[in-house]
Coordinates of C-alpha atoms and ligand atoms in Angstrom, one line a residue:
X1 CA 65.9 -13.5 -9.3
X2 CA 62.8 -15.3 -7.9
X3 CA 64.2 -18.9 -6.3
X4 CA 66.5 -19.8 -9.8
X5 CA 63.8 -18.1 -12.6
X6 CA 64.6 -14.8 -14.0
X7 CA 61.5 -12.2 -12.7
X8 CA 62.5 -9.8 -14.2
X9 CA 63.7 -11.8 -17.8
X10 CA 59.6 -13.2 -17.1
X11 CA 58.3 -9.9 -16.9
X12 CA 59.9 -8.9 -20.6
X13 CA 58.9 -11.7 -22.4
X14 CA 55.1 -11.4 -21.1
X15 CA 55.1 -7.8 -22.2
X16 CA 56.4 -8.4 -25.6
X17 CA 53.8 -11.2 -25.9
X18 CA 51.5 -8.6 -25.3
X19 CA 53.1 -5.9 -27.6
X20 CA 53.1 -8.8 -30.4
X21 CA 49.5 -9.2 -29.5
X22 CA 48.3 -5.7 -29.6
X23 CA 50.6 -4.3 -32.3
X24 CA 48.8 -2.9 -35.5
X25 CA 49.6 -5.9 -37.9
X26 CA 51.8 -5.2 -41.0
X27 CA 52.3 -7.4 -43.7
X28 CA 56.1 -7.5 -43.9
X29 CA 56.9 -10.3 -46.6
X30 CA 54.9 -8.1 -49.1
X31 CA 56.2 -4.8 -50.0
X32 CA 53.3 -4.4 -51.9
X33 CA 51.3 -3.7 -49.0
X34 CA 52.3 -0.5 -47.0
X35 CA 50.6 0.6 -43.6
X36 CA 49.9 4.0 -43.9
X37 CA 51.0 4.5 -40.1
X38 CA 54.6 3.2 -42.2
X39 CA 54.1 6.0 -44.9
X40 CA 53.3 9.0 -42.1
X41 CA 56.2 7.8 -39.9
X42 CA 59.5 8.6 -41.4
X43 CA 60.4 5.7 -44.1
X44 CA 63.8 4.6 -43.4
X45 CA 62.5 4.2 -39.7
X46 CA 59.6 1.9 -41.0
X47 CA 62.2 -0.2 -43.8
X48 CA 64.7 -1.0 -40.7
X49 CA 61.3 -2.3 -38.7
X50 CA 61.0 -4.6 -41.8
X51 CA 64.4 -5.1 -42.7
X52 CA 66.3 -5.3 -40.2
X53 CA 64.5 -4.2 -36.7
X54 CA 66.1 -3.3 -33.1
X55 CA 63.8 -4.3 -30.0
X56 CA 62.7 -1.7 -28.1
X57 CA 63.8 -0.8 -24.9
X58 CA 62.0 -1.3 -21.8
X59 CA 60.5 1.9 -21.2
X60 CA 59.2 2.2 -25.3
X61 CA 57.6 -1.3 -24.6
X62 CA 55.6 0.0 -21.6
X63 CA 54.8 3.4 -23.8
X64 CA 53.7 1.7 -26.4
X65 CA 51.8 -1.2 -24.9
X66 CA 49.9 1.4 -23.1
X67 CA 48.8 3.5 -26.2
X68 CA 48.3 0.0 -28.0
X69 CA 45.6 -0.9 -24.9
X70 CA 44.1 2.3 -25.1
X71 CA 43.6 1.4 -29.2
X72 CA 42.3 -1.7 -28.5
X73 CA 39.6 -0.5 -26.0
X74 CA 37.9 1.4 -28.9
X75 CA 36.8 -0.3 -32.3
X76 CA 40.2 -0.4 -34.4
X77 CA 38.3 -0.6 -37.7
X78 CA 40.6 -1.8 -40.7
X79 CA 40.6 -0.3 -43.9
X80 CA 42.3 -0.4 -47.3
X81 CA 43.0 1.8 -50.3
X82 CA 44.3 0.1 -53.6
X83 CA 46.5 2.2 -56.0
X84 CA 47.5 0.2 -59.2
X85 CA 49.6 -2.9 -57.4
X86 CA 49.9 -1.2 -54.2
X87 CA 47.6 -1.2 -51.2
X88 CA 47.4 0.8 -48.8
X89 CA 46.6 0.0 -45.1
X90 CA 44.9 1.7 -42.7
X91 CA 43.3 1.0 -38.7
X92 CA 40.9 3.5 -37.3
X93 CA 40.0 4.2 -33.7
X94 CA 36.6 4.4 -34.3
X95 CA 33.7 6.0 -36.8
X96 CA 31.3 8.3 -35.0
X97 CA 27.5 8.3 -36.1
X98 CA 28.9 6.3 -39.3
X99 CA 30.3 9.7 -40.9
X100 CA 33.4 11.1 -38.4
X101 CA 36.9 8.9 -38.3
X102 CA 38.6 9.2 -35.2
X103 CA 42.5 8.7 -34.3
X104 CA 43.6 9.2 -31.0
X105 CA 47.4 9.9 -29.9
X106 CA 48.6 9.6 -26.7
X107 CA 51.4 12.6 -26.6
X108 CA 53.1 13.5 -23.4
X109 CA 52.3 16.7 -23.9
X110 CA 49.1 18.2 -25.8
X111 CA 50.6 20.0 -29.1
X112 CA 50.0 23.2 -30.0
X113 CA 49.1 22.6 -33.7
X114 CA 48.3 18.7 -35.2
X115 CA 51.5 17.3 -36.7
X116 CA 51.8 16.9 -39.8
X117 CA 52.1 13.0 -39.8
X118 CA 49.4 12.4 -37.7
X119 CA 47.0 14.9 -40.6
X120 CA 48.5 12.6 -43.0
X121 CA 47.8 9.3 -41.2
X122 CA 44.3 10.2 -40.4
X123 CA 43.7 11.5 -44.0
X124 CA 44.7 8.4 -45.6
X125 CA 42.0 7.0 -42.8
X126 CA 39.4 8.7 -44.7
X127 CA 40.1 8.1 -48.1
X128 CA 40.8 3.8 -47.4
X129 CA 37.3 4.3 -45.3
X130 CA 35.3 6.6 -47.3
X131 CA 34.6 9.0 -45.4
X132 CA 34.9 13.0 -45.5
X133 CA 35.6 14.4 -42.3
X134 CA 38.0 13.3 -39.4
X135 CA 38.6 14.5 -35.6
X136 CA 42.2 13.7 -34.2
X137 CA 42.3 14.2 -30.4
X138 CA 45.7 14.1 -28.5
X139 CA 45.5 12.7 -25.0
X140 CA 47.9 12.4 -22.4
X141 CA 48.1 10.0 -19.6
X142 CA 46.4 12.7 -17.1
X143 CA 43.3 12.5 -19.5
X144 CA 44.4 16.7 -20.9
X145 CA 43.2 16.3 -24.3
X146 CA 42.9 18.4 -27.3
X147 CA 41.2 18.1 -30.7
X148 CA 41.3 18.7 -34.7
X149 CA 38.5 18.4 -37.5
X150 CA 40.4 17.2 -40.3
X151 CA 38.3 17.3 -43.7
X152 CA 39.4 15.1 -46.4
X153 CA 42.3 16.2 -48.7
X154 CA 43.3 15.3 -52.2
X155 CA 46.8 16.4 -52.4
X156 CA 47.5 15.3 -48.7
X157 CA 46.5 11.8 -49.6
X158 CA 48.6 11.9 -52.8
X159 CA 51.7 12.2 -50.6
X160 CA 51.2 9.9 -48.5
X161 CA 50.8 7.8 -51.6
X162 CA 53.8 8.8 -52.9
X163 CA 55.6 8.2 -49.7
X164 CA 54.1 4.5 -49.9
X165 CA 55.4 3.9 -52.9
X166 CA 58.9 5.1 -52.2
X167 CA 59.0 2.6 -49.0
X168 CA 57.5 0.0 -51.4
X169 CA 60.5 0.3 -54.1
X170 CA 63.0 0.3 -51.8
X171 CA 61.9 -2.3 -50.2
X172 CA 62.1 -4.8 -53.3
X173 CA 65.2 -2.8 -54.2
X174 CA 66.5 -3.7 -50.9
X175 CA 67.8 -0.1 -50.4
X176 CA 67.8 1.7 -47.4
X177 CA 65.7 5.2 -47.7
X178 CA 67.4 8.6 -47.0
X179 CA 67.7 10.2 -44.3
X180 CA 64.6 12.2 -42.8
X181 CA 65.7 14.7 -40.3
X182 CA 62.6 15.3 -37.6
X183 CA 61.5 15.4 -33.9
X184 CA 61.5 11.7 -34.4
X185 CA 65.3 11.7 -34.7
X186 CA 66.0 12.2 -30.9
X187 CA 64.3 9.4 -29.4
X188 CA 64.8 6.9 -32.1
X189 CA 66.2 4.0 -31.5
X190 CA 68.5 4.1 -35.1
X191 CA 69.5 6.8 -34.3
X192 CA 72.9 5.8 -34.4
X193 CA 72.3 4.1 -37.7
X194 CA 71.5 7.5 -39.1
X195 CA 73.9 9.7 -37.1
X196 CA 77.4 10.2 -36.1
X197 CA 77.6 11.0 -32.4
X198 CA 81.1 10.8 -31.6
X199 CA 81.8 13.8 -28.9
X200 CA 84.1 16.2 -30.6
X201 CA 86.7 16.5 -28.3
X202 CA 88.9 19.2 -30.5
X203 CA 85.3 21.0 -30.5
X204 CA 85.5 21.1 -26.5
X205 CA 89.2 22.0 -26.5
X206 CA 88.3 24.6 -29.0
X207 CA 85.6 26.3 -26.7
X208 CA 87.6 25.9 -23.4
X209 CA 90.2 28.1 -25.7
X210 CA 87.5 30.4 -26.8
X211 CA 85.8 31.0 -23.3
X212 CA 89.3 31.0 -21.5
X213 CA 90.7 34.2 -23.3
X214 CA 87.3 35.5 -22.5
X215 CA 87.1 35.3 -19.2
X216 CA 88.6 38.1 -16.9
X217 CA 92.2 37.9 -15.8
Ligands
SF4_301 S1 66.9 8.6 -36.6 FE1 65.5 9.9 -37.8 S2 66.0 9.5 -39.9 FE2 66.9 7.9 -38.7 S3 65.4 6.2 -38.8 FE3 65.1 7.4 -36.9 S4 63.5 8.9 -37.4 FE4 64.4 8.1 -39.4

């Protein structure tokens, strides 16, 4: 506390002012309209953002704010892709020499292959901006980076479509979507909405049996 006003209470809101500020902007009164960042990422994740979303903790909102700066320092061109009743959304880092569509990620460590939602993501890039080929470059916060060509992919960008629509119907439907099982998983923050994580305690007792007639007498 600062005299009677809450620093550190001060210091939150201004950073999710700035998080609201920065954040990529979904439509999400309209399930018609899917970001394809909502389509990569795994879809239940992206239907409780709409439906029913947790804040993020503290150090997320730093993380985040810091890779949505780092967005908004380069162009952050906007595209979109219709499909029947659906469009799809898209926000590009930038286009180099009007032909290559870049996507950074900031990644705390550099991968050693591209994952596979960030190849989806950046695909859907080049179909909604009509392009052909695409570089992603991971970064981390010690400037290591690392990069992929990406050249525009038919069957790729069907899935992504597909996953689009799925999120879309279950949206109107008001059903939640099933679970996806991924890296994601550990550090989400629905976790527990997805999970059981109740310790086991007959599982300890169990081992401490197991390991105990084991060990020497
Ligand atoms: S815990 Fe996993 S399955 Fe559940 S919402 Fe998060 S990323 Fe999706």
């Amino acid at each position: 506390m600062l005299g009677d006003r809450n620093l550190r209470g001060m210091i939150e809101k201004a950073l999710d002012r700035l998080n609201d500020d920065l954040n990529i902007k979904v439509d999400k009164k309209n399930p018609d309209r899917i970001h394809a960042l909502e389509a990569a990422l795994c879809t239940r994740f992206s239907y409780y953002e709409r439906k029913d979303p947790l804040s993020e903790d503290n150090a997320s909102k730093v993380s985040i704010l810091l890779s949505h700066g780092i967005r908004n320092a380069l162009s952050n061109i906007k595209g979109e892709y219709k499909v029947d009743s659906l469009t799809l959304d898209v926000n590009a880092d930038m286009v180099i020499g009007d032909e290559f569509v870049v996507r950074f990620e900031i990644v705390p460590e550099l991968p050693a292959m591209p994952h596979p939602r960030h190849l989806l993501y950046l695909n859907a890039c080049l179909f909604a901006l009509g392009k052909d080929e695409g570089i992603l470059i991971y970064m981390t916060a010690d400037g290591r980076t690392t990069e992929y060509s990406v050249t525009k992919n038919n069957r790729m960008f069907e899935e992504i479509v597909r996953r689009a629509r799925v999120l879309s119907t279950l949206l109107k439907d008001g059903k939640v979507p099933i679970v996806e099982p991924s890296d994601l998983c550990l550090k989400c923050k629905y976790y527990s909405r997805c999970y059981s994580r109740e310790k086991a305690k007959e599982t300890t007792d169990m081992l401490q049996e197991i390991f105990g007639k084991l060990s020497p007498k």
